[in-house]
């Protein structure tokens, strides 16, 4: 298996002009050996392995794949979302007068 892995890794090579250089993308599943090649400089895309491992971005390798944001914005968006969940939502509810019980009832209705 080590020889096979080394052979697959060697696929991502240059044609001598660096015009069509490829890199090997490996599944991030711990027990998976699936891989694919992509061209260097190709637009980012979703890599979804048939093994069922979480999909990820072929450019930044972040999971889950970020459909509506550039790679450079993902960390900021995640930080802003966590800030909203931990502090902003409570402030919003306080200002708008929405009670926590109303939100819990709404959530249970939506889930149930």
mmCIF file of N, CA, C and O in Angstrom:
data_model
loop_
_atom_site.group_PDB
_atom_site.id
_atom_site.type_symbol
_atom_site.label_atom_id
_atom_site.label_comp_id
_atom_site.label_asym_id
_atom_site.label_seq_id
_atom_site.Cartn_x
_atom_site.Cartn_y
_atom_site.Cartn_z
ATOM 1 N N UNK A 1 0.820 -1.190 0.000
ATOM 2 C CA UNK A 1 0.000 0.000 0.000
ATOM 3 C C UNK A 1 0.869 1.261 0.000
ATOM 4 O O UNK A 1 0.488 2.262 -0.582
ATOM 5 N N UNK A 2 2.019 1.204 0.660
ATOM 6 C CA UNK A 2 2.916 2.350 0.680
ATOM 7 C C UNK A 2 3.421 2.654 -0.727
ATOM 8 O O UNK A 2 3.553 3.821 -1.114
ATOM 9 N N UNK A 3 3.698 1.601 -1.520
ATOM 10 C CA UNK A 3 4.162 1.801 -2.898
ATOM 11 C C UNK A 3 3.069 2.448 -3.743
ATOM 12 O O UNK A 3 3.344 3.333 -4.548
ATOM 13 N N UNK A 4 1.845 1.984 -3.550
ATOM 14 C CA UNK A 4 0.724 2.551 -4.295
ATOM 15 C C UNK A 4 0.536 4.022 -3.944
ATOM 16 O O UNK A 4 0.346 4.863 -4.818
ATOM 17 N N UNK A 5 0.604 4.345 -2.661
ATOM 18 C CA UNK A 5 0.453 5.742 -2.232
ATOM 19 C C UNK A 5 1.540 6.618 -2.853
ATOM 20 O O UNK A 5 1.271 7.712 -3.329
ATOM 21 N N UNK A 6 2.773 6.130 -2.865
ATOM 22 C CA UNK A 6 3.885 6.883 -3.449
ATOM 23 C C UNK A 6 3.681 7.073 -4.952
ATOM 24 O O UNK A 6 3.944 8.147 -5.487
ATOM 25 N N UNK A 7 3.172 6.048 -5.615
ATOM 26 C CA UNK A 7 2.911 6.148 -7.052
ATOM 27 C C UNK A 7 1.827 7.176 -7.334
ATOM 28 O O UNK A 7 1.946 7.976 -8.265
ATOM 29 N N UNK A 8 0.762 7.169 -6.537
ATOM 30 C CA UNK A 8 -0.316 8.153 -6.724
ATOM 31 C C UNK A 8 0.209 9.556 -6.468
ATOM 32 O O UNK A 8 -0.087 10.489 -7.215
ATOM 33 N N UNK A 9 1.007 9.732 -5.425
ATOM 34 C CA UNK A 9 1.558 11.053 -5.124
ATOM 35 C C UNK A 9 2.447 11.570 -6.249
ATOM 36 O O UNK A 9 2.545 12.773 -6.462
ATOM 37 N N UNK A 10 3.083 10.668 -6.990
ATOM 38 C CA UNK A 10 3.968 11.097 -8.077
ATOM 39 C C UNK A 10 3.199 11.531 -9.318
ATOM 40 O O UNK A 10 3.780 12.096 -10.237
ATOM 41 N N UNK A 11 1.903 11.269 -9.353
ATOM 42 C CA UNK A 11 1.088 11.666 -10.511
ATOM 43 C C UNK A 11 1.089 13.181 -10.668
ATOM 44 O O UNK A 11 1.135 13.707 -11.763
ATOM 45 N N UNK A 12 1.026 13.899 -9.567
ATOM 46 C CA UNK A 12 0.982 15.362 -9.633
ATOM 47 C C UNK A 12 2.323 15.926 -10.027
ATOM 48 O O UNK A 12 3.110 16.348 -9.198
ATOM 49 N N UNK A 13 2.608 15.924 -11.335
ATOM 50 C CA UNK A 13 3.893 16.410 -11.827
ATOM 51 C C UNK A 13 3.689 17.448 -12.907
ATOM 52 O O UNK A 13 2.606 17.600 -13.456
ATOM 53 N N UNK A 14 4.742 18.101 -13.251
ATOM 54 C CA UNK A 14 4.709 19.144 -14.256
ATOM 55 C C UNK A 14 5.084 18.570 -15.616
ATOM 56 O O UNK A 14 5.820 17.598 -15.726
ATOM 57 N N UNK A 15 4.605 19.219 -16.672
ATOM 58 C CA UNK A 15 4.974 18.798 -18.014
ATOM 59 C C UNK A 15 6.262 19.478 -18.478
ATOM 60 O O UNK A 15 6.616 19.395 -19.636
ATOM 61 N N UNK A 16 6.935 20.176 -17.580
ATOM 62 C CA UNK A 16 8.161 20.876 -17.939
ATOM 63 C C UNK A 16 7.954 22.362 -18.159
ATOM 64 O O UNK A 16 8.882 23.140 -18.105
ATOM 65 N N UNK A 17 6.728 22.775 -18.453
ATOM 66 C CA UNK A 17 6.433 24.190 -18.690
ATOM 67 C C UNK A 17 5.601 24.791 -17.570
ATOM 68 O O UNK A 17 5.244 25.959 -17.626
ATOM 69 N N UNK A 18 5.256 24.003 -16.566
ATOM 70 C CA UNK A 18 4.424 24.406 -15.438
ATOM 71 C C UNK A 18 3.041 24.886 -15.860
ATOM 72 O O UNK A 18 2.311 25.457 -15.075
ATOM 73 N N UNK A 19 2.677 24.661 -17.117
ATOM 74 C CA UNK A 19 1.364 25.091 -17.587
ATOM 75 C C UNK A 19 0.257 24.176 -17.075
ATOM 76 O O UNK A 19 -0.841 24.618 -16.822
ATOM 77 N N UNK A 20 0.554 22.911 -16.936
ATOM 78 C CA UNK A 20 -0.468 21.960 -16.547
ATOM 79 C C UNK A 20 -0.045 21.169 -15.311
ATOM 80 O O UNK A 20 -0.264 19.970 -15.232
ATOM 81 N N UNK A 21 0.534 21.836 -14.353
ATOM 82 C CA UNK A 21 0.967 21.153 -13.141
ATOM 83 C C UNK A 21 -0.261 20.710 -12.349
ATOM 84 O O UNK A 21 -1.227 21.437 -12.205
ATOM 85 N N UNK A 22 -0.198 19.489 -11.850
ATOM 86 C CA UNK A 22 -1.301 18.928 -11.075
ATOM 87 C C UNK A 22 -0.834 18.616 -9.665
ATOM 88 O O UNK A 22 0.349 18.393 -9.426
ATOM 89 N N UNK A 23 -1.783 18.618 -8.737
ATOM 90 C CA UNK A 23 -1.509 18.194 -7.370
ATOM 91 C C UNK A 23 -2.513 17.112 -6.995
ATOM 92 O O UNK A 23 -3.626 17.076 -7.516
ATOM 93 N N UNK A 24 -2.109 16.264 -6.105
ATOM 94 C CA UNK A 24 -2.979 15.190 -5.637
ATOM 95 C C UNK A 24 -3.749 15.675 -4.418
ATOM 96 O O UNK A 24 -3.170 16.225 -3.482
ATOM 97 N N UNK A 25 -5.055 15.494 -4.465
ATOM 98 C CA UNK A 25 -5.931 15.815 -3.339
ATOM 99 C C UNK A 25 -6.346 14.488 -2.724
ATOM 100 O O UNK A 25 -6.870 13.622 -3.419
ATOM 101 N N UNK A 26 -6.123 14.329 -1.446
ATOM 102 C CA UNK A 26 -6.488 13.086 -0.757
ATOM 103 C C UNK A 26 -7.714 13.311 0.113
ATOM 104 O O UNK A 26 -7.894 14.372 0.687
ATOM 105 N N UNK A 27 -8.516 12.277 0.210
ATOM 106 C CA UNK A 27 -9.658 12.308 1.115
ATOM 107 C C UNK A 27 -9.141 12.517 2.537
ATOM 108 O O UNK A 27 -8.090 11.987 2.910
ATOM 109 N N UNK A 28 -9.895 13.282 3.326
ATOM 110 C CA UNK A 28 -9.482 13.553 4.702
ATOM 111 C C UNK A 28 -10.012 12.507 5.686
ATOM 112 O O UNK A 28 -9.753 12.595 6.878
ATOM 113 N N UNK A 29 -10.720 11.505 5.171
ATOM 114 C CA UNK A 29 -11.184 10.418 6.028
ATOM 115 C C UNK A 29 -9.999 9.618 6.540
ATOM 116 O O UNK A 29 -9.082 9.292 5.776
ATOM 117 N N UNK A 30 -9.997 9.304 7.811
ATOM 118 C CA UNK A 30 -8.832 8.665 8.422
ATOM 119 C C UNK A 30 -8.523 7.294 7.841
ATOM 120 O O UNK A 30 -7.357 6.905 7.768
ATOM 121 N N UNK A 31 -9.517 6.553 7.407
ATOM 122 C CA UNK A 31 -9.288 5.213 6.878
ATOM 123 C C UNK A 31 -9.420 5.141 5.363
ATOM 124 O O UNK A 31 -9.408 4.051 4.795
ATOM 125 N N UNK A 32 -9.546 6.270 4.699
ATOM 126 C CA UNK A 32 -9.788 6.288 3.261
ATOM 127 C C UNK A 32 -8.490 6.531 2.494
ATOM 128 O O UNK A 32 -7.661 7.330 2.909
ATOM 129 N N UNK A 33 -8.352 5.861 1.374
ATOM 130 C CA UNK A 33 -7.172 6.037 0.529
ATOM 131 C C UNK A 33 -7.516 6.680 -0.810
ATOM 132 O O UNK A 33 -6.660 6.744 -1.697
ATOM 133 N N UNK A 34 -8.736 7.160 -0.986
ATOM 134 C CA UNK A 34 -9.139 7.777 -2.244
ATOM 135 C C UNK A 34 -8.399 9.090 -2.471
ATOM 136 O O UNK A 34 -8.072 9.810 -1.531
ATOM 137 N N UNK A 35 -8.145 9.373 -3.752
ATOM 138 C CA UNK A 35 -7.438 10.587 -4.118
ATOM 139 C C UNK A 35 -7.910 11.048 -5.492
ATOM 140 O O UNK A 35 -8.512 10.276 -6.244
ATOM 141 N N UNK A 36 -7.636 12.291 -5.812
ATOM 142 C CA UNK A 36 -7.942 12.858 -7.123
ATOM 143 C C UNK A 36 -6.846 13.853 -7.455
ATOM 144 O O UNK A 36 -6.090 14.276 -6.572
ATOM 145 N N UNK A 37 -6.739 14.223 -8.717
ATOM 146 C CA UNK A 37 -5.774 15.255 -9.100
ATOM 147 C C UNK A 37 -6.531 16.479 -9.579
ATOM 148 O O UNK A 37 -7.614 16.367 -10.166
ATOM 149 N N UNK A 38 -5.973 17.629 -9.287
ATOM 150 C CA UNK A 38 -6.529 18.889 -9.785
ATOM 151 C C UNK A 38 -5.382 19.722 -10.337
ATOM 152 O O UNK A 38 -4.220 19.554 -9.941
ATOM 153 N N UNK A 39 -5.682 20.614 -11.256
ATOM 154 C CA UNK A 39 -4.675 21.499 -11.811
ATOM 155 C C UNK A 39 -4.363 22.623 -10.834
ATOM 156 O O UNK A 39 -5.272 23.181 -10.213
ATOM 157 N N UNK A 40 -3.095 22.953 -10.710
ATOM 158 C CA UNK A 40 -2.688 24.079 -9.872
ATOM 159 C C UNK A 40 -3.291 25.345 -10.472
ATOM 160 O O UNK A 40 -3.243 25.551 -11.675
ATOM 161 N N UNK A 41 -3.884 26.160 -9.646
ATOM 162 C CA UNK A 41 -4.494 27.402 -10.115
ATOM 163 C C UNK A 41 -5.924 27.250 -10.577
ATOM 164 O O UNK A 41 -6.558 28.229 -10.952
ATOM 165 N N UNK A 42 -6.460 26.026 -10.556
ATOM 166 C CA UNK A 42 -7.854 25.819 -10.944
ATOM 167 C C UNK A 42 -8.757 26.466 -9.899
ATOM 168 O O UNK A 42 -8.382 26.592 -8.733
ATOM 169 N N UNK A 43 -9.950 26.877 -10.285
ATOM 170 C CA UNK A 43 -10.876 27.441 -9.300
ATOM 171 C C UNK A 43 -11.178 26.415 -8.206
ATOM 172 O O UNK A 43 -11.165 25.213 -8.457
ATOM 173 N N UNK A 44 -11.435 26.910 -7.015
ATOM 174 C CA UNK A 44 -11.756 26.014 -5.908
ATOM 175 C C UNK A 44 -13.022 25.244 -6.227
ATOM 176 O O UNK A 44 -13.909 25.723 -6.941
ATOM 177 N N UNK A 45 -13.087 24.047 -5.716
ATOM 178 C CA UNK A 45 -14.299 23.259 -5.897
ATOM 179 C C UNK A 45 -14.460 22.308 -4.718
ATOM 180 O O UNK A 45 -13.578 22.169 -3.874
ATOM 181 N N UNK A 46 -15.592 21.681 -4.677
ATOM 182 C CA UNK A 46 -15.951 20.757 -3.615
ATOM 183 C C UNK A 46 -15.351 19.391 -3.913
ATOM 184 O O UNK A 46 -15.484 18.886 -5.019
ATOM 185 N N UNK A 47 -14.681 18.812 -2.923
ATOM 186 C CA UNK A 47 -14.233 17.422 -3.037
ATOM 187 C C UNK A 47 -15.107 16.612 -2.098
ATOM 188 O O UNK A 47 -15.058 16.789 -0.878
ATOM 189 N N UNK A 48 -15.926 15.750 -2.675
ATOM 190 C CA UNK A 48 -16.813 14.891 -1.892
ATOM 191 C C UNK A 48 -16.436 13.451 -2.186
ATOM 192 O O UNK A 48 -16.669 12.949 -3.285
ATOM 193 N N UNK A 49 -15.848 12.798 -1.234
ATOM 194 C CA UNK A 49 -15.391 11.430 -1.407
ATOM 195 C C UNK A 49 -16.562 10.462 -1.271
ATOM 196 O O UNK A 49 -17.426 10.649 -0.407
ATOM 197 N N UNK A 50 -16.590 9.426 -2.088
ATOM 198 C CA UNK A 50 -17.667 8.444 -1.978
ATOM 199 C C UNK A 50 -17.665 7.674 -0.651
ATOM 200 O O UNK A 50 -18.646 7.028 -0.309
ATOM 201 N N UNK A 51 -16.583 7.775 0.122
ATOM 202 C CA UNK A 51 -16.527 7.058 1.402
ATOM 203 C C UNK A 51 -17.433 7.690 2.454
ATOM 204 O O UNK A 51 -17.696 7.092 3.488
ATOM 205 N N UNK A 52 -17.892 8.927 2.201
ATOM 206 C CA UNK A 52 -18.789 9.593 3.140
ATOM 207 C C UNK A 52 -18.097 10.565 4.079
ATOM 208 O O UNK A 52 -18.743 11.163 4.934
ATOM 209 N N UNK A 53 -16.786 10.740 3.948
ATOM 210 C CA UNK A 53 -16.072 11.718 4.775
ATOM 211 C C UNK A 53 -16.615 13.115 4.460
ATOM 212 O O UNK A 53 -17.122 13.353 3.354
ATOM 213 N N UNK A 54 -16.538 14.055 5.398
ATOM 214 C CA UNK A 54 -17.036 15.412 5.133
ATOM 215 C C UNK A 54 -16.359 16.025 3.900
ATOM 216 O O UNK A 54 -15.163 15.860 3.690
ATOM 217 N N UNK A 55 -17.154 16.695 3.081
ATOM 218 C CA UNK A 55 -16.615 17.345 1.896
ATOM 219 C C UNK A 55 -15.738 18.521 2.307
ATOM 220 O O UNK A 55 -15.891 19.079 3.391
ATOM 221 N N UNK A 56 -14.797 18.894 1.422
ATOM 222 C CA UNK A 56 -13.907 20.013 1.733
ATOM 223 C C UNK A 56 -13.543 20.771 0.475
ATOM 224 O O UNK A 56 -13.773 20.315 -0.645
ATOM 225 N N UNK A 57 -12.974 21.933 0.679
ATOM 226 C CA UNK A 57 -12.550 22.812 -0.401
ATOM 227 C C UNK A 57 -11.196 22.338 -0.937
ATOM 228 O O UNK A 57 -10.276 22.079 -0.169
ATOM 229 N N UNK A 58 -11.077 22.237 -2.260
ATOM 230 C CA UNK A 58 -9.824 21.778 -2.853
ATOM 231 C C UNK A 58 -8.713 22.811 -2.771
ATOM 232 O O UNK A 58 -7.557 22.472 -2.937
ATOM 233 N N UNK A 59 -9.061 24.055 -2.490
ATOM 234 C CA UNK A 59 -8.035 25.094 -2.413
ATOM 235 C C UNK A 59 -7.489 25.253 -0.993
ATOM 236 O O UNK A 59 -6.290 25.234 -0.786
ATOM 237 N N UNK A 60 -8.362 25.402 0.000
ATOM 238 C CA UNK A 60 -7.902 25.663 1.368
ATOM 239 C C UNK A 60 -8.061 24.456 2.288
ATOM 240 O O UNK A 60 -7.623 24.505 3.437
ATOM 241 N N UNK A 61 -8.714 23.415 1.808
ATOM 242 C CA UNK A 61 -8.920 22.151 2.547
ATOM 243 C C UNK A 61 -9.838 22.297 3.761
ATOM 244 O O UNK A 61 -9.869 21.437 4.623
ATOM 245 N N UNK A 62 -10.569 23.393 3.862
ATOM 246 C CA UNK A 62 -11.465 23.576 5.002
ATOM 247 C C UNK A 62 -12.758 22.795 4.784
ATOM 248 O O UNK A 62 -13.240 22.668 3.674
ATOM 249 N N UNK A 63 -13.251 22.280 5.870
ATOM 250 C CA UNK A 63 -14.492 21.542 5.848
ATOM 251 C C UNK A 63 -15.451 22.152 6.862
ATOM 252 O O UNK A 63 -14.993 22.627 7.892
ATOM 253 N N UNK A 64 -16.713 22.231 6.609
ATOM 254 C CA UNK A 64 -17.361 21.839 5.374
ATOM 255 C C UNK A 64 -17.056 22.834 4.251
ATOM 256 O O UNK A 64 -16.574 23.938 4.503
ATOM 257 N N UNK A 65 -17.357 22.418 3.037
ATOM 258 C CA UNK A 65 -17.098 23.271 1.881
ATOM 259 C C UNK A 65 -17.889 24.567 2.004
ATOM 260 O O UNK A 65 -19.043 24.571 2.420
ATOM 261 N N UNK A 66 -17.283 25.658 1.636
ATOM 262 C CA UNK A 66 -17.904 26.983 1.757
ATOM 263 C C UNK A 66 -18.360 27.455 0.379
ATOM 264 O O UNK A 66 -17.593 28.002 -0.397
ATOM 265 N N UNK A 67 -19.627 27.224 0.085
ATOM 266 C CA UNK A 67 -20.180 27.532 -1.234
ATOM 267 C C UNK A 67 -20.203 29.027 -1.543
ATOM 268 O O UNK A 67 -19.964 29.423 -2.665
ATOM 269 N N UNK A 68 -20.505 29.856 -0.561
ATOM 270 C CA UNK A 68 -20.778 31.269 -0.832
ATOM 271 C C UNK A 68 -19.719 32.222 -0.292
ATOM 272 O O UNK A 68 -20.009 33.403 -0.106
ATOM 273 N N UNK A 69 -18.525 31.728 -0.050
ATOM 274 C CA UNK A 69 -17.466 32.600 0.472
ATOM 275 C C UNK A 69 -16.121 32.191 -0.102
ATOM 276 O O UNK A 69 -15.864 31.008 -0.322
ATOM 277 N N UNK A 70 -15.294 33.178 -0.329
ATOM 278 C CA UNK A 70 -13.928 32.894 -0.767
ATOM 279 C C UNK A 70 -13.142 32.319 0.399
ATOM 280 O O UNK A 70 -13.444 32.589 1.558
ATOM 281 N N UNK A 71 -12.118 31.554 0.097
ATOM 282 C CA UNK A 71 -11.297 30.909 1.132
ATOM 283 C C UNK A 71 -10.768 31.924 2.145
ATOM 284 O O UNK A 71 -10.738 31.658 3.341
ATOM 285 N N UNK A 72 -10.378 33.089 1.672
ATOM 286 C CA UNK A 72 -9.788 34.100 2.554
ATOM 287 C C UNK A 72 -10.790 34.692 3.540
ATOM 288 O O UNK A 72 -10.400 35.307 4.522
ATOM 289 N N UNK A 73 -12.086 34.500 3.300
ATOM 290 C CA UNK A 73 -13.113 35.063 4.171
ATOM 291 C C UNK A 73 -13.697 34.063 5.165
ATOM 292 O O UNK A 73 -14.429 34.455 6.071
ATOM 293 N N UNK A 74 -13.408 32.798 5.000
ATOM 294 C CA UNK A 74 -14.069 31.761 5.795
ATOM 295 C C UNK A 74 -13.801 31.915 7.286
ATOM 296 O O UNK A 74 -14.725 31.867 8.098
ATOM 297 N N UNK A 75 -12.563 32.111 7.673
ATOM 298 C CA UNK A 75 -12.240 32.213 9.100
ATOM 299 C C UNK A 75 -12.926 33.419 9.739
ATOM 300 O O UNK A 75 -13.431 33.325 10.857
ATOM 301 N N UNK A 76 -12.958 34.540 9.044
ATOM 302 C CA UNK A 76 -13.632 35.728 9.574
ATOM 303 C C UNK A 76 -15.125 35.475 9.727
ATOM 304 O O UNK A 76 -15.719 35.840 10.746
ATOM 305 N N UNK A 77 -15.728 34.846 8.742
ATOM 306 C CA UNK A 77 -17.157 34.541 8.825
ATOM 307 C C UNK A 77 -17.452 33.580 9.968
ATOM 308 O O UNK A 77 -18.441 33.760 10.688
ATOM 309 N N UNK A 78 -16.605 32.595 10.162
ATOM 310 C CA UNK A 78 -16.815 31.667 11.285
ATOM 311 C C UNK A 78 -16.679 32.376 12.621
ATOM 312 O O UNK A 78 -17.460 32.147 13.535
ATOM 313 N N UNK A 79 -15.696 33.258 12.732
ATOM 314 C CA UNK A 79 -15.519 34.018 13.971
ATOM 315 C C UNK A 79 -16.731 34.908 14.227
ATOM 316 O O UNK A 79 -17.255 34.960 15.344
ATOM 317 N N UNK A 80 -17.209 35.591 13.197
ATOM 318 C CA UNK A 80 -18.377 36.464 13.341
ATOM 319 C C UNK A 80 -19.617 35.656 13.730
ATOM 320 O O UNK A 80 -20.415 36.090 14.561
ATOM 321 N N UNK A 81 -19.780 34.476 13.144
ATOM 322 C CA UNK A 81 -20.928 33.636 13.479
ATOM 323 C C UNK A 81 -20.861 33.181 14.936
ATOM 324 O O UNK A 81 -21.856 33.249 15.667
ATOM 325 N N UNK A 82 -19.690 32.745 15.372
ATOM 326 C CA UNK A 82 -19.550 32.317 16.769
ATOM 327 C C UNK A 82 -19.778 33.476 17.730
ATOM 328 O O UNK A 82 -20.365 33.302 18.798
ATOM 329 N N UNK A 83 -19.345 34.671 17.337
ATOM 330 C CA UNK A 83 -19.600 35.853 18.164
ATOM 331 C C UNK A 83 -21.099 36.123 18.248
ATOM 332 O O UNK A 83 -21.633 36.423 19.312
ATOM 333 N N UNK A 84 -21.795 35.984 17.128
ATOM 334 C CA UNK A 84 -23.238 36.188 17.106
ATOM 335 C C UNK A 84 -23.938 35.160 17.991
ATOM 336 O O UNK A 84 -24.810 35.495 18.791
ATOM 337 N N UNK A 85 -23.553 33.912 17.864
ATOM 338 C CA UNK A 85 -24.192 32.851 18.644
ATOM 339 C C UNK A 85 -23.941 33.052 20.131
ATOM 340 O O UNK A 85 -24.835 32.860 20.953
ATOM 341 N N UNK A 86 -22.728 33.448 20.489
ATOM 342 C CA UNK A 86 -22.395 33.542 21.911
ATOM 343 C C UNK A 86 -22.835 34.853 22.558
ATOM 344 O O UNK A 86 -23.180 34.857 23.735
ATOM 345 N N UNK A 87 -22.855 35.967 21.805
ATOM 346 C CA UNK A 87 -23.204 37.247 22.437
ATOM 347 C C UNK A 87 -24.253 38.042 21.685
ATOM 348 O O UNK A 87 -25.171 38.592 22.282
ATOM 349 N N UNK A 88 -24.144 38.108 20.395
ATOM 350 C CA UNK A 88 -25.023 38.964 19.596
ATOM 351 C C UNK A 88 -26.479 38.572 19.631
ATOM 352 O O UNK A 88 -27.363 39.425 19.668
ATOM 353 N N UNK A 89 -26.744 37.288 19.647
ATOM 354 C CA UNK A 89 -28.132 36.824 19.658
ATOM 355 C C UNK A 89 -28.839 37.263 20.929
ATOM 356 O O UNK A 89 -29.978 37.727 20.895
ATOM 357 N N UNK A 90 -28.167 37.136 22.080
ATOM 358 C CA UNK A 90 -28.756 37.558 23.358
ATOM 359 C C UNK A 90 -29.067 39.056 23.343
ATOM 360 O O UNK A 90 -30.132 39.480 23.784
ATOM 361 N N UNK A 91 -28.126 39.853 22.813
ATOM 362 C CA UNK A 91 -28.353 41.298 22.731
ATOM 363 C C UNK A 91 -29.527 41.608 21.808
ATOM 364 O O UNK A 91 -30.360 42.467 22.104
ATOM 365 N N UNK A 92 -29.617 40.902 20.700
ATOM 366 C CA UNK A 92 -30.718 41.100 19.758
ATOM 367 C C UNK A 92 -32.057 40.781 20.413
ATOM 368 O O UNK A 92 -33.014 41.534 20.299
ATOM 369 N N UNK A 93 -32.110 39.655 21.115
ATOM 370 C CA UNK A 93 -33.346 39.288 21.779
ATOM 371 C C UNK A 93 -33.729 40.313 22.845
ATOM 372 O O UNK A 93 -34.900 40.628 23.024
ATOM 373 N N UNK A 94 -32.752 40.852 23.552
ATOM 374 C CA UNK A 94 -33.029 41.847 24.588
ATOM 375 C C UNK A 94 -33.604 43.120 23.967
ATOM 376 O O UNK A 94 -34.558 43.697 24.497
ATOM 377 N N UNK A 95 -33.045 43.545 22.841
ATOM 378 C CA UNK A 95 -33.500 44.774 22.190
ATOM 379 C C UNK A 95 -34.875 44.590 21.565
ATOM 380 O O UNK A 95 -35.732 45.463 21.650
ATOM 381 N N UNK A 96 -35.110 43.451 20.951
ATOM 382 C CA UNK A 96 -36.379 43.244 20.256
ATOM 383 C C UNK A 96 -37.488 42.748 21.173
ATOM 384 O O UNK A 96 -38.651 42.740 20.786
ATOM 385 N N UNK A 97 -37.131 42.294 22.367
ATOM 386 C CA UNK A 97 -38.128 41.823 23.308
ATOM 387 C C UNK A 97 -38.575 40.392 23.063
ATOM 388 O O UNK A 97 -39.557 39.934 23.643
ATOM 389 N N UNK A 98 -37.873 39.687 22.195
ATOM 390 C CA UNK A 98 -38.213 38.281 21.965
ATOM 391 C C UNK A 98 -37.720 37.474 23.160
ATOM 392 O O UNK A 98 -36.570 37.553 23.551
ATOM 393 N N UNK A 99 -38.594 36.723 23.736
ATOM 394 C CA UNK A 99 -38.210 35.958 24.925
ATOM 395 C C UNK A 99 -37.509 34.665 24.539
ATOM 396 O O UNK A 99 -37.724 34.109 23.467
ATOM 397 N N UNK A 100 -36.691 34.184 25.460
ATOM 398 C CA UNK A 100 -36.006 32.912 25.241
ATOM 399 C C UNK A 100 -37.019 31.778 25.124
ATOM 400 O O UNK A 100 -36.831 30.853 24.349
ATOM 401 N N UNK A 101 -38.092 31.860 25.888
ATOM 402 C CA UNK A 101 -39.104 30.808 25.838
ATOM 403 C C UNK A 101 -39.754 30.761 24.461
ATOM 404 O O UNK A 101 -39.998 29.691 23.915
ATOM 405 N N UNK A 102 -40.004 31.920 23.868
ATOM 406 C CA UNK A 102 -40.581 31.958 22.531
ATOM 407 C C UNK A 102 -39.648 31.283 21.525
ATOM 408 O O UNK A 102 -40.091 30.506 20.681
ATOM 409 N N UNK A 103 -38.360 31.555 21.631
ATOM 410 C CA UNK A 103 -37.380 30.954 20.727
ATOM 411 C C UNK A 103 -37.334 29.444 20.930
ATOM 412 O O UNK A 103 -37.306 28.671 19.961
ATOM 413 N N UNK A 104 -37.342 28.978 22.177
ATOM 414 C CA UNK A 104 -37.344 27.537 22.447
ATOM 415 C C UNK A 104 -38.607 26.878 21.877
ATOM 416 O O UNK A 104 -38.542 25.804 21.287
ATOM 417 N N UNK A 105 -39.759 27.536 22.066
ATOM 418 C CA UNK A 105 -41.002 26.997 21.520
ATOM 419 C C UNK A 105 -40.943 26.929 19.998
ATOM 420 O O UNK A 105 -41.376 25.946 19.400
ATOM 421 N N UNK A 106 -40.404 27.964 19.391
ATOM 422 C CA UNK A 106 -40.279 27.991 17.937
ATOM 423 C C UNK A 106 -39.353 26.874 17.451
ATOM 424 O O UNK A 106 -39.680 26.180 16.487
ATOM 425 N N UNK A 107 -38.230 26.682 18.135
ATOM 426 C CA UNK A 107 -37.288 25.618 17.775
ATOM 427 C C UNK A 107 -37.933 24.247 17.920
ATOM 428 O O UNK A 107 -37.785 23.387 17.057
ATOM 429 N N UNK A 108 -38.638 24.007 19.003
ATOM 430 C CA UNK A 108 -39.255 22.701 19.213
ATOM 431 C C UNK A 108 -40.349 22.458 18.188
ATOM 432 O O UNK A 108 -40.550 21.322 17.733
ATOM 433 N N UNK A 109 -41.045 23.510 17.780
ATOM 434 C CA UNK A 109 -42.069 23.359 16.758
ATOM 435 C C UNK A 109 -41.431 23.002 15.414
ATOM 436 O O UNK A 109 -41.905 22.145 14.689
ATOM 437 N N UNK A 110 -40.321 23.660 15.103
ATOM 438 C CA UNK A 110 -39.640 23.427 13.835
ATOM 439 C C UNK A 110 -39.022 22.035 13.794
ATOM 440 O O UNK A 110 -39.056 21.357 12.796
ATOM 441 N N UNK A 111 -38.462 21.585 14.901
ATOM 442 C CA UNK A 111 -37.826 20.269 14.963
ATOM 443 C C UNK A 111 -38.868 19.170 15.004
ATOM 444 O O UNK A 111 -38.741 18.145 14.362
ATOM 445 N N UNK A 112 -39.884 19.376 15.809
ATOM 446 C CA UNK A 112 -40.916 18.358 15.999
ATOM 447 C C UNK A 112 -41.821 18.282 14.858
ATOM 448 O O UNK A 112 -42.251 17.430 14.234
#
